[in-house]
């Protein structure tokens, strides 16, 4: 198993790509602190069921990632477990809006940056300090091809570009304490978030994909598991595209 | 181990410096205390005193003496 005995923190694990990661990482032998925004019986049961299926522990922890105090509280619960943290997956995010440059308000931009960028920075600071104690760890920031290629969403693509820049900065600094930092840039993926995309944007993206389909969330989760694993020990500071083949 | 011993130990282990050097250390003025050393130091202090240091205090942590003052906020007397 790729992640046997590793302990991972995954944000946004109640749905979409994060939820697929919950399954894939457990299947690969990882114990998981499953960060989610809202407590629900269904999610608790899902965690318990996956945990039993794969013989790992999964602990749901709830917090609002844009609220520093809420994040600290959840992280304190994680620290109280006195387990090493081996992997951080900064997955949670919001989609932004397909709007003209002139029509995207600063408030909308800030709101997307809060969750897609500043929350990543805050959690990475906490997590990498914990990882630094063991001189080992892997961080995978879920970026997007929109952060590389740009798209019709100014707020989203700019925030994801910022995540990519932060990934490189973190990678440079943290490699000396044994922490590898990489970003994963998914293309169009079949999740609730993408369901909110305009038909125009979706068709535009599909037309460029060689596979002519969206990614399944588990296909993205598989790449994240690889990047988080020791199999990727020589991969540092990179942005891995998982886009179904977009060549131009 | 006293709090002072734990405090000194955190500096020595995270910044890889001798005990005799720690009292004069200033962030950014020593090769050992760069940004990576700083992160390791904060991690070591958090570990030693079971606290979680706020971002503003991490930025303020600029010397051996300043660290004592900051830890006081977290009810740790050195």
Short mmCIF file of C-alpha atoms in Angstrom, two decimals:
data_model
loop_
_atom_site.label_atom_id
_atom_site.label_comp_id
_atom_site.label_asym_id
_atom_site.label_seq_id
_atom_site.Cartn_x
_atom_site.Cartn_y
_atom_site.Cartn_z
CA UNK A 1 0.00 0.00 0.00
CA UNK A 2 1.18 3.45 -0.97
CA UNK A 3 0.50 5.20 2.35
CA UNK A 4 0.68 2.38 4.85
CA UNK A 5 0.82 3.72 8.41
CA UNK A 6 0.99 7.38 7.37
CA UNK A 7 -1.19 9.96 9.08
CA UNK A 8 -2.86 12.47 6.77
CA UNK A 9 -4.90 15.61 7.21
CA UNK A 10 -7.32 16.20 4.33
CA UNK A 11 -9.40 19.36 4.13
CA UNK A 12 -12.76 19.49 2.40
CA UNK A 13 -13.13 15.77 2.87
CA UNK A 14 -16.93 15.61 3.01
CA UNK A 15 -17.45 15.96 -0.71
CA UNK A 16 -15.97 16.08 -4.17
CA UNK A 17 -12.28 15.41 -4.67
CA UNK A 18 -11.64 15.55 -0.92
CA UNK A 19 -14.18 12.85 -0.30
CA UNK A 20 -12.60 10.69 -2.99
CA UNK A 21 -9.26 11.25 -1.25
CA UNK A 22 -10.77 10.02 1.98
CA UNK A 23 -11.54 6.71 0.28
CA UNK A 24 -8.33 6.45 -1.73
CA UNK A 25 -6.00 7.41 1.13
CA UNK A 26 -7.72 4.93 3.48
CA UNK A 27 -7.53 2.25 0.81
CA UNK A 28 -3.80 2.96 0.59
CA UNK A 29 -3.39 2.48 4.35
CA UNK A 30 -3.40 6.05 5.68
CA UNK A 31 -5.02 7.15 8.92
CA UNK A 32 -6.89 10.39 8.38
CA UNK A 33 -7.95 13.53 10.18
CA UNK A 34 -10.88 14.40 7.95
CA UNK A 35 -11.49 18.14 8.06
CA UNK A 36 -14.96 19.24 7.04
CA UNK A 37 -16.96 22.40 7.51
CA UNK A 38 -20.23 21.01 8.83
CA UNK A 39 -20.86 18.15 11.18
CA UNK A 40 -23.27 15.58 9.82
CA UNK A 41 -24.37 12.14 10.89
CA UNK A 42 -23.98 10.88 7.32
CA UNK A 43 -20.34 12.00 7.16
CA UNK A 44 -19.56 10.51 10.58
CA UNK A 45 -21.04 7.20 9.44
CA UNK A 46 -19.13 7.33 6.18
CA UNK A 47 -15.86 7.85 8.06
CA UNK A 48 -16.64 4.96 10.36
CA UNK A 49 -17.54 2.70 7.48
CA UNK A 50 -14.36 3.50 5.48
CA UNK A 51 -12.32 3.10 8.64
CA UNK A 52 -13.70 -0.41 9.23
CA UNK A 53 -13.36 -1.37 5.58
CA UNK A 54 -9.66 -0.56 5.38
CA UNK A 55 -8.53 -1.05 9.00
CA UNK A 56 -7.37 2.53 9.53
CA UNK A 57 -8.58 5.29 11.85
CA UNK A 58 -10.45 8.29 10.48
CA UNK A 59 -11.27 11.20 12.77
CA UNK A 60 -13.67 13.83 11.50
CA UNK A 61 -12.75 17.34 12.67
CA UNK A 62 -14.96 20.30 11.94
CA UNK A 63 -13.87 23.85 11.29
CA UNK A 64 -14.45 26.90 9.18
CA UNK A 65 -11.16 27.25 7.33
CA UNK A 66 -11.54 30.98 6.83
CA UNK A 67 -11.81 31.49 10.59
CA UNK A 68 -8.37 31.38 12.17
CA UNK A 69 -9.68 30.56 15.64
CA UNK A 70 -11.82 27.74 14.32
CA UNK A 71 -8.81 26.28 12.48
CA UNK A 72 -6.66 26.55 15.60
CA UNK A 73 -9.27 24.78 17.65
CA UNK A 74 -9.52 21.90 15.20
CA UNK A 75 -5.74 21.71 14.96
CA UNK A 76 -5.45 21.57 18.73
CA UNK A 77 -7.73 18.53 18.67
CA UNK A 78 -5.44 16.97 16.09
CA UNK A 79 -2.38 17.74 18.21
CA UNK A 80 -4.07 16.27 21.27
CA UNK A 81 -3.94 12.88 19.52
CA UNK A 82 -0.14 13.01 19.91
CA UNK A 83 0.36 11.32 16.55
CA UNK A 84 2.87 12.45 13.95
CA UNK A 85 1.40 14.31 10.99
CA UNK A 86 2.93 12.95 7.79
CA UNK A 87 0.71 14.41 5.07
CA UNK A 88 -1.27 17.59 4.57
CA UNK A 89 -3.70 17.84 1.66
CA UNK A 90 -4.93 21.39 1.21
CA UNK A 91 -7.98 20.52 -0.81
CA UNK A 92 -10.92 22.63 0.39
CA UNK A 93 -11.87 25.48 -1.88
CA UNK A 94 -14.56 27.39 -3.65
CA UNK A 95 -15.13 27.86 -7.37
CA UNK A 96 -15.41 31.59 -8.04
CA UNK A 97 -17.57 33.08 -10.73
CA UNK A 98 -17.54 33.32 -14.48
CA UNK A 99 -17.63 37.11 -14.75
CA UNK A 100 -16.03 39.90 -16.70
CA UNK A 101 -12.87 41.37 -15.22
CA UNK A 102 -14.62 44.72 -14.76
CA UNK A 103 -17.59 43.05 -13.07
CA UNK A 104 -15.71 40.99 -10.45
CA UNK A 105 -15.96 42.85 -7.18
CA UNK A 106 -13.14 43.10 -4.69
CA UNK A 107 -15.35 41.49 -2.04
CA UNK A 108 -15.91 38.47 -4.28
CA UNK A 109 -12.18 38.25 -4.92
CA UNK A 110 -11.38 38.45 -1.22
CA UNK A 111 -13.90 35.79 -0.35
CA UNK A 112 -12.38 33.33 -2.86
CA UNK A 113 -8.85 34.22 -1.77
CA UNK A 114 -9.82 33.65 1.88
CA UNK A 115 -10.71 30.01 1.32
CA UNK A 116 -8.55 29.11 -1.71
CA UNK A 117 -5.36 30.86 -0.66
CA UNK A 118 -5.19 32.28 2.88
CA UNK A 119 -6.69 29.17 4.45
CA UNK A 120 -4.03 27.11 2.66
CA UNK A 121 -1.28 29.31 4.06
CA UNK A 122 -2.64 29.26 7.60
CA UNK A 123 -3.12 25.50 7.75
CA UNK A 124 0.23 24.87 6.09
CA UNK A 125 1.96 26.98 8.73
CA UNK A 126 0.41 24.96 11.53
CA UNK A 127 0.92 21.61 9.85
CA UNK A 128 4.49 22.10 8.72
CA UNK A 129 5.55 23.19 12.21
CA UNK A 130 4.23 19.87 13.43
CA UNK A 131 5.93 18.01 10.58
CA UNK A 132 9.19 19.84 11.25
CA UNK A 133 9.38 18.15 14.65
CA UNK A 134 9.83 14.83 12.84
CA UNK A 135 11.91 16.30 10.02
CA UNK A 136 9.57 14.68 7.52
CA UNK A 137 6.32 15.32 5.73
CA UNK A 138 4.54 15.89 2.47
CA UNK A 139 2.18 18.72 1.55
CA UNK A 140 -0.01 18.58 -1.52
CA UNK A 141 -1.81 21.80 -2.40
CA UNK A 142 -4.76 21.28 -4.67
CA UNK A 143 -4.38 24.01 -7.26
CA UNK A 144 -6.03 23.95 -10.67
CA UNK A 145 -5.09 24.17 -14.32
CA UNK A 146 -6.95 27.51 -14.13
CA UNK A 147 -4.06 28.75 -12.00
CA UNK A 148 -1.66 27.92 -14.84
CA UNK A 149 -3.66 28.54 -18.01
CA UNK A 150 -6.13 31.08 -16.62
CA UNK A 151 -9.84 30.92 -17.40
CA UNK A 152 -12.96 33.04 -17.29
CA UNK A 153 -12.99 33.25 -13.47
CA UNK A 154 -10.67 36.02 -12.34
CA UNK A 155 -11.09 35.30 -8.62
CA UNK A 156 -10.59 31.53 -8.87
CA UNK A 157 -7.76 31.46 -11.39
CA UNK A 158 -5.84 34.22 -9.57
CA UNK A 159 -6.23 32.47 -6.20
CA UNK A 160 -5.05 29.16 -7.66
CA UNK A 161 -2.09 30.90 -9.30
CA UNK A 162 -1.26 32.27 -5.87
CA UNK A 163 -1.41 28.73 -4.45
CA UNK A 164 1.09 27.60 -7.09
CA UNK A 165 3.46 30.44 -6.23
CA UNK A 166 3.12 29.65 -2.53
CA UNK A 167 3.80 25.98 -3.24
CA UNK A 168 7.13 26.84 -4.82
CA UNK A 169 8.06 29.20 -2.00
CA UNK A 170 7.15 26.60 0.62
CA UNK A 171 9.00 23.86 -1.26
CA UNK A 172 12.21 25.89 -1.36
CA UNK A 173 12.08 26.66 2.34
CA UNK A 174 10.77 23.42 3.78
CA UNK A 175 12.86 20.90 1.89
CA UNK A 176 15.68 21.49 4.37
CA UNK A 177 13.49 20.15 7.19
CA UNK A 178 12.47 17.08 5.22
CA UNK A 179 9.11 18.36 4.00
CA UNK A 180 8.21 17.98 0.34
CA UNK A 181 5.66 20.44 -1.01
CA UNK A 182 3.95 19.99 -4.36
CA UNK A 183 0.80 21.17 -6.05
CA UNK A 184 -1.70 19.14 -7.99
CA UNK A 185 -3.55 20.94 -10.76
CA UNK A 186 -6.70 19.08 -11.74
CA UNK A 187 -8.60 19.92 -14.86
CA UNK A 188 -12.35 19.62 -15.21
CA UNK A 189 -13.49 17.16 -12.54
CA UNK A 190 -16.91 15.69 -11.99
CA UNK A 191 -17.87 17.25 -8.65
CA UNK A 192 -20.65 19.41 -7.17
CA UNK A 193 -18.41 22.43 -7.55
CA UNK A 194 -18.08 21.93 -11.29
CA UNK A 195 -21.83 21.54 -11.54
CA UNK A 196 -21.91 25.26 -10.74
CA UNK A 197 -19.81 26.12 -13.79
CA UNK A 198 -21.54 27.78 -16.69
CA UNK A 199 -22.30 25.57 -19.69
CA UNK A 200 -20.04 27.81 -21.78
CA UNK A 201 -17.00 27.33 -19.55
CA UNK A 202 -17.59 23.60 -19.25
CA UNK A 203 -17.91 23.07 -23.01
CA UNK A 204 -14.90 25.28 -23.64
CA UNK A 205 -12.83 23.15 -21.29
CA UNK A 206 -14.13 19.80 -22.56
CA UNK A 207 -13.27 20.71 -26.13
CA UNK A 208 -9.59 21.02 -25.20
CA UNK A 209 -9.34 17.69 -23.35
CA UNK A 210 -7.91 14.77 -25.33
CA UNK A 211 -9.90 12.27 -23.26
CA UNK A 212 -13.09 14.24 -24.04
CA UNK A 213 -14.50 13.78 -20.53
CA UNK A 214 -14.25 15.15 -17.02
CA UNK A 215 -11.97 13.47 -14.49
CA UNK A 216 -13.57 11.25 -11.90
CA UNK A 217 -12.73 12.56 -8.42
CA UNK A 218 -10.91 9.31 -7.59
CA UNK A 219 -8.61 9.81 -10.59
CA UNK A 220 -7.46 13.08 -9.03
CA UNK A 221 -7.27 11.48 -5.58
CA UNK A 222 -4.98 8.76 -6.97
CA UNK A 223 -2.47 11.37 -8.16
CA UNK A 224 -2.64 13.13 -4.79
CA UNK A 225 -1.94 9.82 -3.03
CA UNK A 226 1.12 9.29 -5.21
CA UNK A 227 2.45 12.81 -4.59
CA UNK A 228 1.93 12.37 -0.84
CA UNK A 229 3.66 9.00 -0.80
CA UNK A 230 7.31 8.08 -0.49
CA UNK A 231 7.08 6.87 -4.11
CA UNK A 232 7.28 10.57 -5.00
CA UNK A 233 10.34 11.16 -2.83
CA UNK A 234 12.16 12.97 -5.66
CA UNK A 235 9.22 15.21 -6.59
CA UNK A 236 9.57 18.62 -4.94
CA UNK A 237 8.09 22.02 -5.75
CA UNK A 238 6.24 20.77 -8.80
CA UNK A 239 2.79 21.43 -10.18
CA UNK A 240 1.38 18.17 -11.49
CA UNK A 241 -1.36 18.52 -14.07
CA UNK A 242 -4.10 15.91 -14.10
CA UNK A 243 -6.15 17.31 -16.94
CA UNK A 244 -7.06 14.46 -19.29
CA UNK A 245 -4.57 15.74 -21.85
CA UNK A 246 -4.66 19.43 -22.59
CA UNK A 247 -1.80 20.14 -24.93
CA UNK A 248 -2.45 23.64 -26.10
CA UNK B 1 13.64 19.66 33.90
CA UNK B 2 12.85 23.33 34.74
CA UNK B 3 11.12 25.63 32.28
CA UNK B 4 14.37 27.50 31.73
CA UNK B 5 16.18 24.27 30.91
CA UNK B 6 13.40 23.28 28.51
CA UNK B 7 13.54 26.74 26.94
CA UNK B 8 17.30 26.68 26.44
CA UNK B 9 17.08 23.14 25.17
CA UNK B 10 14.52 24.15 22.53
CA UNK B 11 16.95 26.79 21.21
CA UNK B 12 19.95 24.45 21.27
CA UNK B 13 18.20 21.57 19.53
CA UNK B 14 16.23 23.48 16.93
CA UNK B 15 18.95 25.97 15.98
CA UNK B 16 21.83 23.56 16.59
CA UNK B 17 23.79 25.98 18.74
CA UNK B 18 25.70 25.59 22.00
CA UNK B 19 24.04 26.48 25.29
CA UNK B 20 26.51 29.32 25.84
CA UNK B 21 25.39 31.02 22.61
CA UNK B 22 21.63 31.07 23.04
CA UNK B 23 21.22 34.17 25.23
CA UNK B 24 22.82 36.42 22.61
CA UNK B 25 20.93 35.04 19.61
CA UNK B 26 18.93 37.43 17.46
CA UNK B 27 16.70 36.33 14.57
CA UNK B 28 18.28 36.94 11.20
CA UNK B 29 21.68 37.86 12.63
CA UNK B 30 22.93 34.35 13.01
CA UNK B 31 23.25 31.68 10.31
CA UNK B 32 21.51 29.21 12.58
CA UNK B 33 18.44 31.37 13.17
CA UNK B 34 17.10 31.82 9.65
CA UNK B 35 13.47 31.37 8.63
CA UNK B 36 13.72 27.59 8.63
CA UNK B 37 15.45 27.63 12.02
CA UNK B 38 12.71 29.95 13.21
CA UNK B 39 10.03 27.45 12.24
CA UNK B 40 11.90 24.63 13.97
CA UNK B 41 12.34 26.81 17.07
CA UNK B 42 8.62 27.63 17.26
CA UNK B 43 7.81 23.94 16.78
CA UNK B 44 10.24 23.01 19.55
CA UNK B 45 8.78 25.61 21.94
CA UNK B 46 5.23 24.48 21.16
CA UNK B 47 6.26 20.92 21.80
CA UNK B 48 8.16 21.67 25.00
CA UNK B 49 5.44 23.80 26.60
CA UNK B 50 2.36 22.30 24.95
CA UNK B 51 1.18 25.61 23.50
CA UNK B 52 0.15 26.85 20.07
CA UNK B 53 1.85 30.14 19.29
CA UNK B 54 -0.13 32.82 17.40
CA UNK B 55 1.14 34.18 14.11
CA UNK B 56 1.79 37.66 15.55
CA UNK B 57 3.90 36.15 18.31
CA UNK B 58 5.83 34.02 15.82
CA UNK B 59 6.74 37.20 13.96
CA UNK B 60 7.64 38.94 17.24
CA UNK B 61 9.88 36.12 18.40
CA UNK B 62 13.14 37.83 17.56
CA UNK B 63 15.47 37.08 20.45
CA UNK B 64 16.05 34.75 23.39
CA UNK B 65 14.66 37.33 25.83
CA UNK B 66 11.67 38.21 23.65
CA UNK B 67 10.74 34.53 23.57
CA UNK B 68 10.41 34.48 27.36
CA UNK B 69 8.11 37.47 27.23
CA UNK B 70 5.96 35.84 24.55
CA UNK B 71 5.66 32.56 26.42
CA UNK B 72 4.41 34.46 29.47
CA UNK B 73 1.27 35.23 27.43
CA UNK B 74 0.69 31.49 27.26
CA UNK B 75 1.09 31.15 31.05
CA UNK B 76 4.61 29.78 30.76
CA UNK B 77 7.04 31.38 33.20
CA UNK B 78 10.68 30.96 32.31
#
